[in-house]
Tab-separated table of N, CA and C in Angstrom:
chain	number	residue	atom	x	y	z
A	1113	PHE	N	-13.997	-16.938	8.642
A	1113	PHE	CA	-13.629	-18.254	9.971
A	1113	PHE	C	-11.618	-17.517	10.234
A	1114	THR	N	-11.065	-17.827	9.134
A	1114	THR	CA	-9.466	-18.297	9.555
A	1114	THR	C	-9.911	-16.649	9.798
A	1115	VAL	N	-10.045	-15.470	9.906
A	1115	VAL	CA	-9.838	-14.060	10.349
A	1115	VAL	C	-10.190	-13.719	12.243
A	1116	LEU	N	-11.130	-14.886	12.439
A	1116	LEU	CA	-11.296	-14.919	13.502
A	1116	LEU	C	-10.456	-16.112	14.793
A	1117	ASN	N	-10.381	-17.079	14.054
A	1117	ASN	CA	-9.297	-18.443	14.189
A	1117	ASN	C	-8.349	-17.619	14.509
A	1118	ASP	N	-7.856	-17.084	13.591
A	1118	ASP	CA	-5.994	-16.527	14.019
A	1118	ASP	C	-5.936	-15.445	15.332
A	1119	LEU	N	-7.168	-14.409	15.675
A	1119	LEU	CA	-7.205	-13.853	15.897
A	1119	LEU	C	-7.207	-14.170	17.655
A	1120	LEU	N	-8.181	-15.608	17.667
A	1120	LEU	CA	-9.368	-15.855	19.677
A	1120	LEU	C	-8.344	-17.425	19.013
A	1121	GLN	N	-7.607	-17.763	18.404
A	1121	GLN	CA	-6.605	-18.652	18.882
A	1121	GLN	C	-7.259	-19.568	19.353
A	1122	PRO	N	-8.343	-20.679	18.721
A	1122	PRO	CA	-9.420	-21.829	19.765
A	1122	PRO	C	-8.707	-22.435	20.275
A	1123	GLU	N	-8.611	-22.880	21.003
A	1123	GLU	CA	-8.753	-24.800	21.284
A	1123	GLU	C	-9.973	-25.708	20.905
A	1124	SER	N	-10.916	-24.872	20.793
A	1124	SER	CA	-12.453	-25.970	20.428
A	1124	SER	C	-13.200	-24.543	20.135
A	1125	ILE	N	-14.072	-25.012	19.311
A	1125	ILE	CA	-15.582	-24.050	19.052
A	1125	ILE	C	-17.094	-24.958	19.080
A	1126	GLU	N	-17.213	-24.689	19.912
A	1126	GLU	CA	-18.439	-24.744	20.508
A	1126	GLU	C	-19.426	-24.495	19.836
A	1127	VAL	N	-20.234	-24.707	18.033
A	1127	VAL	CA	-21.460	-24.277	17.343
A	1127	VAL	C	-22.554	-24.824	18.916
A	1128	ALA	N	-23.595	-23.429	19.617
A	1128	ALA	CA	-24.652	-23.857	20.536
A	1128	ALA	C	-25.828	-23.830	19.967
A	1129	ALA	N	-25.952	-22.830	18.069
A	1129	ALA	CA	-27.227	-22.924	17.640
A	1129	ALA	C	-26.568	-22.469	16.594
A	1130	ALA	N	-27.071	-22.481	14.922
A	1130	ALA	CA	-27.742	-21.791	14.557
A	1130	ALA	C	-28.743	-22.506	13.105
A	1131	TRP	N	-28.797	-22.183	12.033
A	1131	TRP	CA	-29.460	-22.070	11.284
A	1131	TRP	C	-29.290	-21.729	9.878
A	1132	THR	N	-29.788	-21.459	8.638
A	1132	THR	CA	-29.846	-21.567	7.136
A	1132	THR	C	-31.171	-20.878	6.987
A	1133	SER	N	-31.212	-20.243	5.925
A	1133	SER	CA	-32.330	-20.102	4.974
A	1133	SER	C	-32.209	-19.929	3.501
A	1134	LYS	N	-32.689	-19.818	2.245
A	1134	LYS	CA	-32.870	-19.248	1.505
A	1134	LYS	C	-34.028	-17.837	1.161
A	1135	PRO	N	-33.845	-16.765	1.424
A	1135	PRO	CA	-34.878	-15.906	1.121
A	1135	PRO	C	-34.989	-15.945	-0.484
A	1136	VAL	N	-36.732	-15.826	-0.893
A	1136	VAL	CA	-36.711	-16.144	-2.483
A	1136	VAL	C	-36.364	-14.571	-2.698
A	1137	THR	N	-36.312	-14.752	-4.217
A	1137	THR	CA	-36.482	-13.220	-4.992
A	1137	THR	C	-37.060	-13.535	-5.957
A	1138	GLN	N	-37.845	-12.927	-6.598
A	1138	GLN	CA	-37.845	-13.103	-7.948
A	1138	GLN	C	-37.020	-13.142	-8.734
A	1139	ALA	N	-35.531	-12.767	-8.656
A	1139	ALA	CA	-34.294	-13.039	-9.330
A	1139	ALA	C	-34.327	-14.629	-9.860
A	1140	ASP	N	-34.399	-15.671	-8.681
A	1140	ASP	CA	-34.420	-16.885	-8.402
A	1140	ASP	C	-34.190	-17.615	-9.992
A	1141	PRO	N	-33.908	-18.576	-10.428
A	1141	PRO	CA	-33.563	-19.383	-11.906
A	1141	PRO	C	-35.108	-20.032	-11.481
A	1142	ALA	N	-36.069	-19.809	-12.641
A	1142	ALA	CA	-37.698	-20.584	-11.913
A	1142	ALA	C	-36.563	-22.183	-12.703
A	1143	ASP	N	-35.995	-22.637	-14.028
A	1143	ASP	CA	-35.130	-23.169	-14.187
A	1143	ASP	C	-34.362	-24.508	-13.963
A	1144	THR	N	-34.165	-24.410	-12.408
A	1144	THR	CA	-33.164	-24.177	-12.285
A	1144	THR	C	-33.092	-25.135	-10.995
A	1145	THR	N	-32.853	-26.055	-10.596
A	1145	THR	CA	-33.001	-26.226	-8.717
A	1145	THR	C	-31.482	-25.274	-8.302
A	1146	TYR	N	-32.690	-24.563	-7.794
A	1146	TYR	CA	-31.373	-23.111	-6.626
A	1146	TYR	C	-31.991	-24.182	-5.006
A	1147	ASP	N	-31.418	-24.753	-4.100
A	1147	ASP	CA	-30.770	-25.417	-3.000
A	1147	ASP	C	-30.133	-25.074	-1.849
A	1148	VAL	N	-29.753	-23.931	-1.757
A	1148	VAL	CA	-28.024	-23.360	-1.393
A	1148	VAL	C	-28.740	-22.194	-0.842
A	1149	GLU	N	-28.817	-21.937	1.299
A	1149	GLU	CA	-28.803	-21.019	2.006
A	1149	GLU	C	-28.005	-20.422	1.147
A	1150	GLY	N	-28.576	-18.810	1.539
A	1150	GLY	CA	-28.480	-17.570	0.881
A	1150	GLY	C	-27.858	-16.626	2.315
A	1151	HIS	N	-28.169	-17.253	3.170
A	1151	HIS	CA	-28.109	-16.860	4.887
A	1151	HIS	C	-28.010	-17.863	5.969
A	1152	VAL	N	-26.751	-17.617	6.596
A	1152	VAL	CA	-26.670	-18.439	7.986
A	1152	VAL	C	-25.962	-17.476	8.989
A	1153	GLY	N	-26.603	-17.681	10.256
A	1153	GLY	CA	-26.082	-17.662	11.394
A	1153	GLY	C	-25.727	-18.459	12.228
A	1154	ALA	N	-24.363	-18.384	13.324
A	1154	ALA	CA	-25.062	-19.148	14.154
A	1154	ALA	C	-24.230	-18.554	15.419
A	1155	MET	N	-24.583	-19.500	17.330
A	1155	MET	CA	-23.902	-18.636	18.312
A	1155	MET	C	-22.920	-20.265	18.280
A	1156	LEU	N	-21.452	-19.154	18.388
A	1156	LEU	CA	-20.777	-19.827	18.496
A	1156	LEU	C	-20.227	-19.568	19.929
A	1157	LYS	N	-19.363	-20.493	20.672
A	1157	LYS	CA	-18.541	-20.271	21.755
A	1157	LYS	C	-17.074	-20.962	22.098
A	1158	TYR	N	-16.044	-19.705	21.584
A	1158	TYR	CA	-14.102	-20.081	21.330
A	1158	TYR	C	-14.413	-20.067	22.756
A	1159	CYS	N	-13.652	-21.553	22.760
A	1159	CYS	CA	-12.795	-22.163	23.682
A	1159	CYS	C	-11.804	-21.515	23.819
A	1160	LEU	N	-10.987	-20.767	24.805
A	1160	LEU	CA	-9.602	-20.549	24.677
A	1160	LEU	C	-7.995	-21.051	25.486
A	1161	ALA	N	-7.618	-21.387	25.470
A	1161	ALA	CA	-6.654	-21.374	27.156
A	1161	ALA	C	-6.759	-20.829	27.578
A	1162	GLY	N	-6.302	-21.623	29.066
A	1162	GLY	CA	-6.831	-21.472	30.398
A	1162	GLY	C	-8.721	-21.303	30.552
A	1163	GLY	N	-9.120	-21.433	30.174
A	1163	GLY	CA	-10.429	-21.573	30.822
A	1163	GLY	C	-11.175	-20.418	30.175
A	1164	LYS	N	-11.027	-19.245	29.793
A	1164	LYS	CA	-11.512	-18.442	29.071
A	1164	LYS	C	-12.217	-18.989	28.058
A	1165	SER	N	-13.232	-18.040	27.300
A	1165	SER	CA	-14.258	-18.740	26.583
A	1165	SER	C	-14.645	-17.043	26.310
A	1166	VAL	N	-15.303	-16.427	24.685
A	1166	VAL	CA	-15.575	-16.023	24.254
A	1166	VAL	C	-17.312	-15.624	23.400
A	1167	TRP	N	-18.132	-15.418	23.439
A	1167	TRP	CA	-19.370	-15.718	22.469
A	1167	TRP	C	-19.035	-15.227	20.970
A	1168	VAL	N	-19.575	-15.572	20.450
A	1168	VAL	CA	-19.142	-15.062	19.181
A	1168	VAL	C	-20.836	-14.725	18.145
A	1169	GLN	N	-21.306	-13.668	17.602
A	1169	GLN	CA	-22.811	-13.836	16.739
A	1169	GLN	C	-22.048	-13.858	15.957
A	1170	TYR	N	-22.260	-14.124	14.739
A	1170	TYR	CA	-22.113	-14.352	13.377
A	1170	TYR	C	-22.859	-15.242	12.273
A	1171	GLU	N	-23.584	-13.951	11.577
A	1171	GLU	CA	-24.473	-13.947	10.081
A	1171	GLU	C	-23.562	-13.472	9.072
A	1172	ARG	N	-24.115	-14.888	7.801
A	1172	ARG	CA	-23.409	-14.370	6.877
A	1172	ARG	C	-24.459	-14.362	5.968
A	1173	ALA	N	-24.797	-13.069	4.314
A	1173	ALA	CA	-26.006	-13.623	4.163
A	1173	ALA	C	-25.179	-12.692	2.441
A	1174	SER	N	-25.034	-13.506	1.447
A	1174	SER	CA	-25.638	-13.156	0.247
A	1174	SER	C	-26.613	-12.505	-0.535
A	1175	CYS	N	-27.899	-13.068	-0.664
A	1175	CYS	CA	-29.085	-12.222	0.328
A	1175	CYS	C	-30.350	-11.660	1.413
A	1176	THR	N	-30.547	-10.316	1.035
A	1176	THR	CA	-31.480	-10.123	2.585
A	1176	THR	C	-32.392	-9.462	2.316
A	1177	HIS	N	-33.437	-9.517	2.519
A	1177	HIS	CA	-34.779	-7.617	2.698
A	1177	HIS	C	-34.549	-6.928	3.221
A	1178	GLY	N	-33.809	-7.535	3.763
A	1178	GLY	CA	-32.787	-5.733	4.876
A	1178	GLY	C	-32.053	-4.932	4.295
A	1179	GLU	N	-31.731	-4.736	5.291
A	1179	GLU	CA	-30.700	-3.589	4.771
A	1179	GLU	C	-28.978	-4.062	4.541
A	1180	PRO	N	-28.221	-4.052	3.573
A	1180	PRO	CA	-27.451	-4.595	3.121
A	1180	PRO	C	-26.643	-3.414	4.810
A	1181	TYR	N	-25.497	-4.701	5.187
A	1181	TYR	CA	-24.272	-4.396	6.110
A	1181	TYR	C	-23.733	-5.271	6.375
A	1182	HIS	N	-22.629	-4.663	6.615
A	1182	HIS	CA	-20.765	-6.186	6.768
A	1182	HIS	C	-19.837	-4.989	7.304
A	1183	HIS	N	-19.260	-5.468	8.037
A	1183	HIS	CA	-18.924	-4.752	9.454
A	1183	HIS	C	-18.330	-6.711	10.212
A	1184	VAL	N	-17.684	-6.288	10.582
A	1184	VAL	CA	-17.111	-7.016	11.875
A	1184	VAL	C	-16.718	-6.349	13.143
A	1185	GLU	N	-17.330	-7.232	14.278
A	1185	GLU	CA	-16.926	-5.693	15.588
A	1185	GLU	C	-17.688	-6.701	16.361
A	1186	LEU	N	-16.123	-6.740	17.009
A	1186	LEU	CA	-15.725	-7.451	19.264
A	1186	LEU	C	-16.133	-6.509	19.662
A	1187	GLU	N	-16.641	-6.895	20.249
A	1187	GLU	CA	-17.090	-6.137	22.044
A	1187	GLU	C	-16.521	-6.797	23.515
A	1188	GLY	N	-16.096	-6.240	24.116
A	1188	GLY	CA	-15.180	-6.810	25.260
A	1188	GLY	C	-15.819	-5.670	26.524
A	1189	THR	N	-15.788	-5.959	27.431
A	1189	THR	CA	-16.169	-5.600	29.348
A	1189	THR	C	-15.672	-3.427	29.086
A	1190	LEU	N	-14.264	-3.877	28.645
A	1190	LEU	CA	-13.876	-2.183	28.170
A	1190	LEU	C	-13.451	-1.501	27.056
A	1191	GLY	N	-14.354	-2.611	25.861
A	1191	GLY	CA	-14.429	-1.799	24.697
A	1191	GLY	C	-14.812	-2.407	23.402
A	1192	ALA	N	-14.681	-2.092	22.093
A	1192	ALA	CA	-14.604	-2.754	21.125
A	1192	ALA	C	-13.600	-1.931	19.888
A	1193	VAL	N	-13.775	-3.453	18.790
A	1193	VAL	CA	-13.637	-2.753	17.656
A	1193	VAL	C	-13.959	-3.066	16.466
A	1194	LYS	N	-13.803	-2.639	15.461
A	1194	LYS	CA	-15.240	-2.848	14.604
A	1194	LYS	C	-13.587	-2.555	13.101
A	1195	TRP	N	-14.381	-3.529	11.798
A	1195	TRP	CA	-13.672	-3.187	10.862
A	1195	TRP	C	-14.472	-3.723	9.787
A	1196	SER	N	-13.926	-3.669	8.584
A	1196	SER	CA	-14.290	-4.074	7.494
A	1196	SER	C	-14.325	-4.870	7.144
A	1197	PRO	N	-15.522	-6.605	6.936
A	1197	PRO	CA	-14.389	-8.640	6.605
A	1197	PRO	C	-14.340	-8.750	5.569
A	1198	TYR	N	-14.330	-7.381	4.541
A	1198	TYR	CA	-13.854	-7.459	3.097
A	1198	TYR	C	-12.914	-6.321	2.625
A	1199	PHE	N	-12.398	-5.512	3.983
A	1199	PHE	CA	-11.962	-4.454	3.818
A	1199	PHE	C	-11.792	-3.702	2.119
A	1200	GLU	N	-13.365	-3.176	2.437
A	1200	GLU	CA	-13.545	-1.731	1.441
A	1200	GLU	C	-12.946	-0.905	1.842
A	1201	THR	N	-12.579	-0.670	3.177
A	1201	THR	CA	-12.058	1.186	3.620
A	1201	THR	C	-10.646	0.278	4.496
A	1202	ASP	N	-9.570	0.887	5.027
A	1202	ASP	CA	-8.740	0.685	5.612
A	1202	ASP	C	-9.006	1.120	6.630
A	1203	GLN	N	-9.948	2.025	7.227
A	1203	GLN	CA	-11.028	2.183	9.046
A	1203	GLN	C	-10.752	1.234	9.724
A	1204	ILE	N	-9.616	1.769	10.667
A	1204	ILE	CA	-10.892	0.107	11.960
A	1204	ILE	C	-11.153	1.521	13.539
A	1205	ASP	N	-12.215	0.788	13.698
A	1205	ASP	CA	-12.747	1.950	15.192
A	1205	ASP	C	-11.973	1.486	16.434
A	1206	TYR	N	-11.902	1.858	17.050
A	1206	TYR	CA	-11.289	1.710	18.493
A	1206	TYR	C	-12.637	2.591	18.995
A	1207	LYS	N	-13.292	1.110	20.316
A	1207	LYS	CA	-14.897	2.046	20.851
A	1207	LYS	C	-14.208	2.178	22.914
A	1208	ARG	N	-14.488	2.647	23.067
A	1208	ARG	CA	-14.517	2.602	24.921
A	1208	ARG	C	-15.044	3.396	25.750
A	1209	ASP	N	-15.371	3.985	26.517
A	1209	ASP	CA	-16.387	4.972	27.430
A	1209	ASP	C	-14.716	5.714	28.048
A	1210	LYS	N	-15.374	6.243	28.495
A	1210	LYS	CA	-14.318	7.453	28.898
A	1210	LYS	C	-15.364	8.838	29.630
A	1211	GLU	N	-15.144	8.313	30.893
A	1211	GLU	CA	-15.821	9.447	31.332
A	1211	GLU	C	-17.784	9.312	31.136
A	1212	GLY	N	-18.225	8.065	31.110
A	1212	GLY	CA	-19.730	7.438	30.724
A	1212	GLY	C	-19.890	7.831	29.304
A	1213	GLN	N	-19.309	8.709	28.719
A	1213	GLN	CA	-19.158	8.844	27.091
A	1213	GLN	C	-18.341	7.434	25.819
A	1214	VAL	N	-19.620	7.647	25.157
A	1214	VAL	CA	-17.993	6.536	23.691
A	1214	VAL	C	-16.671	7.340	22.920
A	1215	GLU	N	-16.319	6.585	23.314
A	1215	GLU	CA	-15.062	7.706	23.094
A	1215	GLU	C	-15.100	6.889	21.609
A	1216	THR	N	-14.766	7.499	20.747
A	1216	THR	CA	-14.031	6.754	19.398
A	1216	THR	C	-12.845	6.349	18.887
A	1217	THR	N	-12.302	5.892	18.274
A	1217	THR	CA	-10.769	6.395	17.740
A	1217	THR	C	-10.907	5.907	16.684
A	1218	GLU	N	-10.043	6.082	15.699
A	1218	GLU	CA	-10.281	5.771	14.213
A	1218	GLU	C	-8.775	5.597	14.009
A	1219	ASN	N	-8.615	4.476	13.623
A	1219	ASN	CA	-7.567	4.664	12.611
A	1219	ASN	C	-7.307	4.487	11.196
A	1220	LEU	N	-6.374	4.381	11.203
A	1220	LEU	CA	-5.833	3.400	9.118
A	1220	LEU	C	-5.138	2.365	9.599
A	1221	MET	N	-4.928	0.787	8.838
A	1221	MET	CA	-4.665	0.025	8.334
A	1221	MET	C	-4.051	0.434	6.830
A	1222	ALA	N	-2.977	0.659	6.821
A	1222	ALA	CA	-2.899	1.312	5.370
A	1222	ALA	C	-1.814	0.499	4.767
A	1223	HIS	N	-2.597	0.766	3.064
A	1223	HIS	CA	-2.504	-1.127	2.734
A	1223	HIS	C	-1.442	-0.597	1.840
A	1224	ASN	N	-0.083	-1.327	2.603
A	1224	ASN	CA	1.491	-1.176	1.486
A	1224	ASN	C	1.835	-1.913	0.705
A	1225	GLY	N	2.403	-1.799	-1.003
A	1225	GLY	CA	2.230	-3.647	-1.340
A	1225	GLY	C	1.811	-3.934	-3.254
A	1226	PRO	N	1.782	-4.292	-3.043
A	1226	PRO	CA	0.969	-4.850	-4.469
A	1226	PRO	C	0.354	-5.139	-4.428
A	1227	PHE	N	-0.641	-6.634	-2.953
A	1227	PHE	CA	-1.684	-7.342	-2.460
A	1227	PHE	C	-2.090	-5.929	-1.605
A	1228	THR	N	-3.627	-6.334	-2.084
A	1228	THR	CA	-4.640	-5.702	-1.000
A	1228	THR	C	-5.074	-6.926	0.171
A	1229	VAL	N	-5.090	-6.699	1.161
A	1229	VAL	CA	-5.525	-7.375	1.916
A	1229	VAL	C	-6.629	-9.397	0.570
A	1230	MET	N	-6.936	-8.701	0.817
A	1230	MET	CA	-8.287	-10.131	0.362
A	1230	MET	C	-7.261	-10.827	-1.174
A	1231	ASP	N	-6.462	-9.744	-0.859
A	1231	ASP	CA	-5.297	-10.707	-2.419
A	1231	ASP	C	-4.213	-11.484	-1.413
A	1232	HIS	N	-3.776	-11.403	0.085
A	1232	HIS	CA	-3.263	-12.434	0.539
A	1232	HIS	C	-3.645	-13.583	0.613
A	1233	PRO	N	-4.992	-14.379	0.481
A	1233	PRO	CA	-4.244	-15.978	0.702
A	1233	PRO	C	-4.169	-16.276	-0.955
A	1234	ILE	N	-4.540	-15.592	-1.864
A	1234	ILE	CA	-3.921	-16.646	-3.262
A	1234	ILE	C	-2.569	-16.186	-2.877
A	1235	TYR	N	-2.198	-15.243	-2.380
A	1235	TYR	CA	-0.114	-15.213	-2.932
A	1235	TYR	C	-0.153	-15.940	-1.847
A	1236	TYR	N	-0.176	-16.152	-0.924
A	1236	TYR	CA	0.253	-16.792	0.528
A	1236	TYR	C	0.520	-18.470	0.164
A	1237	PHE	N	-0.696	-18.453	-0.781
A	1237	PHE	CA	-0.449	-20.039	-1.195
A	1237	PHE	C	0.001	-20.270	-2.506
A	1238	TYR	N	0.347	-18.856	-3.652
A	1238	TYR	CA	1.364	-19.266	-3.898
A	1238	TYR	C	2.389	-19.219	-3.776
A	1239	LEU	N	2.965	-18.917	-2.649
A	1239	LEU	CA	4.601	-18.631	-2.408
A	1239	LEU	C	4.632	-20.382	-1.317
A	1240	LYS	N	3.521	-20.795	-0.380
A	1240	LYS	CA	4.288	-21.964	0.233
A	1240	LYS	C	3.489	-23.087	-1.470
A	1241	VAL	N	2.961	-22.928	-2.415
A	1241	VAL	CA	3.791	-23.627	-3.653
A	1241	VAL	C	4.775	-23.775	-3.448
A	1242	LYS	N	5.322	-22.626	-3.840
A	1242	LYS	CA	6.957	-22.361	-4.907
A	1242	LYS	C	7.610	-23.014	-3.560
A	1243	GLY	N	7.224	-22.816	-2.096
A	1243	GLY	CA	8.406	-23.474	-1.023
A	1243	GLY	C	9.393	-22.267	-0.994
A	1244	LEU	N	8.258	-20.907	-1.187
A	1244	LEU	CA	9.010	-19.859	-0.009
A	1244	LEU	C	8.055	-19.797	1.456
A	1245	ASP	N	8.555	-18.673	1.781
A	1245	ASP	CA	8.297	-18.737	3.775
A	1245	ASP	C	6.795	-18.137	2.841
A	1246	SER	N	6.065	-18.552	3.530
A	1246	SER	CA	4.095	-17.772	3.559
A	1246	SER	C	3.532	-18.275	4.932
A	1247	GLN	N	2.463	-16.882	4.893
A	1247	GLN	CA	1.734	-16.971	5.891
A	1247	GLN	C	0.334	-18.287	5.568
A	1248	ALA	N	0.354	-18.704	4.793
A	1248	ALA	CA	-0.389	-19.700	4.373
A	1248	ALA	C	-1.504	-20.505	5.274
A	1249	THR	N	-2.509	-20.040	5.143
A	1249	THR	CA	-3.613	-21.404	6.147
A	1249	THR	C	-3.598	-22.535	5.353
A	1250	ILE	N	-2.721	-23.538	5.420
A	1250	ILE	CA	-2.579	-24.872	5.508
A	1250	ILE	C	-3.170	-26.076	6.266
A	1251	ASN	N	-3.316	-27.243	5.473
A	1251	ASN	CA	-2.920	-28.530	6.426
A	1251	ASN	C	-4.069	-28.871	7.569
A	1252	GLU	N	-3.674	-28.507	9.057
A	1252	GLU	CA	-4.351	-28.817	9.921
A	1252	GLU	C	-5.195	-27.626	10.058
A	1253	GLN	N	-4.386	-26.457	9.885
A	1253	GLN	CA	-5.745	-25.522	10.579
A	1253	GLN	C	-6.674	-25.272	9.358
A	1254	ALA	N	-6.619	-25.003	8.203
A	1254	ALA	CA	-7.661	-25.509	7.267
A	1254	ALA	C	-8.261	-26.312	7.030
A	1255	VAL	N	-8.039	-26.807	7.672
A	1255	VAL	CA	-8.933	-28.290	7.978
A	1255	VAL	C	-10.026	-28.231	8.941
A	1256	PHE	N	-9.683	-28.165	10.927
A	1256	PHE	CA	-10.041	-27.095	11.482
A	1256	PHE	C	-10.976	-25.857	10.906
A	1257	ASN	N	-10.387	-25.219	10.517
A	1257	ASN	CA	-11.929	-23.942	9.648
A	1257	ASN	C	-12.932	-24.465	8.735
A	1258	PHE	N	-12.513	-25.583	8.440
A	1258	PHE	CA	-13.957	-26.160	7.518
A	1258	PHE	C	-14.581	-26.657	8.351
A	1259	GLN	N	-14.059	-27.343	9.632
A	1259	GLN	CA	-14.797	-27.839	9.670
A	1259	GLN	C	-16.110	-26.889	10.632
A	1260	CYS	N	-15.486	-25.830	11.099
A	1260	CYS	CA	-16.173	-25.143	11.862
A	1260	CYS	C	-17.498	-24.790	10.855
A	1261	LEU	N	-17.398	-24.605	9.654
A	1261	LEU	CA	-18.496	-24.039	8.732
A	1261	LEU	C	-18.808	-25.548	8.728
A	1262	GLN	N	-18.548	-26.878	8.890
A	1262	GLN	CA	-19.103	-27.773	8.668
A	1262	GLN	C	-20.506	-28.021	9.617
A	1263	ALA	N	-19.792	-27.796	11.268
A	1263	ALA	CA	-20.340	-27.661	12.688
A	1263	ALA	C	-21.981	-27.031	11.999
A	1264	ILE	N	-21.590	-25.559	11.493
A	1264	ILE	CA	-22.736	-24.664	11.761
A	1264	ILE	C	-23.571	-24.946	11.311
A	1265	TYR	N	-23.341	-26.199	9.715
A	1265	TYR	CA	-24.453	-26.446	9.042
A	1265	TYR	C	-25.338	-27.910	9.537
A	1266	ASP	N	-24.210	-28.920	10.465
A	1266	ASP	CA	-25.082	-29.618	10.997
A	1266	ASP	C	-25.878	-29.069	11.584
A	1267	CYS	N	-25.066	-28.800	12.973
A	1267	CYS	CA	-25.895	-27.461	14.552
A	1267	CYS	C	-27.436	-27.800	13.265
A	1268	ALA	N	-27.377	-26.584	12.062
A	1268	ALA	CA	-28.433	-25.766	11.821
A	1268	ALA	C	-29.689	-27.031	10.855
A	1269	GLU	N	-28.982	-27.765	11.245
A	1269	GLU	CA	-29.804	-29.490	9.875
A	1269	GLU	C	-30.779	-30.592	11.277
A	1270	SER	N	-29.522	-30.459	11.725
A	1270	SER	CA	-29.917	-31.216	13.613
A	1270	SER	C	-30.970	-30.477	14.548
A	1271	GLY	N	-30.927	-29.260	14.468
A	1271	GLY	CA	-31.073	-29.016	16.085
A	1271	GLY	C	-29.973	-29.086	17.454
A	1272	THR	N	-29.247	-30.004	16.834
A	1272	THR	CA	-28.292	-30.028	18.207
A	1272	THR	C	-26.721	-29.188	17.705
A	1273	PRO	N	-26.241	-29.124	19.720
A	1273	PRO	CA	-25.039	-27.998	19.238
A	1273	PRO	C	-24.042	-29.124	19.048
A	1274	GLN	N	-22.574	-28.669	18.099
A	1274	GLN	CA	-22.250	-29.861	17.908
A	1274	GLN	C	-20.913	-28.476	18.587
A	1275	THR	N	-19.294	-29.464	18.715
A	1275	THR	CA	-18.346	-28.842	19.320
A	1275	THR	C	-16.978	-29.338	17.956
A	1276	VAL	N	-16.081	-28.736	18.276
A	1276	VAL	CA	-14.915	-28.268	17.080
A	1276	VAL	C	-14.184	-28.945	17.722
A	1277	PRO	N	-13.276	-29.345	18.131
A	1277	PRO	CA	-12.104	-30.173	19.183
A	1277	PRO	C	-10.774	-29.365	17.577
A	1278	HIS	N	-9.941	-28.013	18.054
A	1278	HIS	CA	-8.635	-28.066	17.755
A	1278	HIS	C	-7.429	-29.100	17.706
A	1279	SER	N	-7.471	-29.943	16.983
A	1279	SER	CA	-6.122	-30.823	17.126
A	1279	SER	C	-5.962	-30.565	16.220
A	1280	VAL	N	-4.474	-32.014	16.775
A	1280	VAL	CA	-3.820	-32.070	14.577
A	1280	VAL	C	-3.384	-33.442	14.601
A	1281	LEU	N	-4.291	-33.527	13.032
A	1281	LEU	CA	-4.513	-34.629	12.307
A	1281	LEU	C	-3.079	-35.277	12.876
């Protein structure tokens, strides 16, 4: 959610529908209560400045019986962009129409420096704790990101849509 919220800068997020499940496997512990979800999905409406909105289909699983995959893809009316949410690769694909055919442009987000993209949140937090300039997600933004996750769980449990305003605490 931090990446999506940083990219889209929503004024609020509406969780229109959500679900959670716990796929059953033979690896599940038999002698321990295992009552957390392993699979969650939601239909989200990102309400942006100026009255615009972006619909986001969100799904995350730590267990699935289907084919595993992982990517983020944002699609619009003029094209799409796709990347790995865990940055296993530096590749970013841009797709758009060119004379009725899909044209794909591949770009690399080169990794520079001692820290990978996945290390940045902890590194930024370290900088913040030290009182240095930092891009750490803290305070109101961290709370908002957590409230987005909580709204998905609340919607899944109650069946009632939820709205999360992005407001200063």
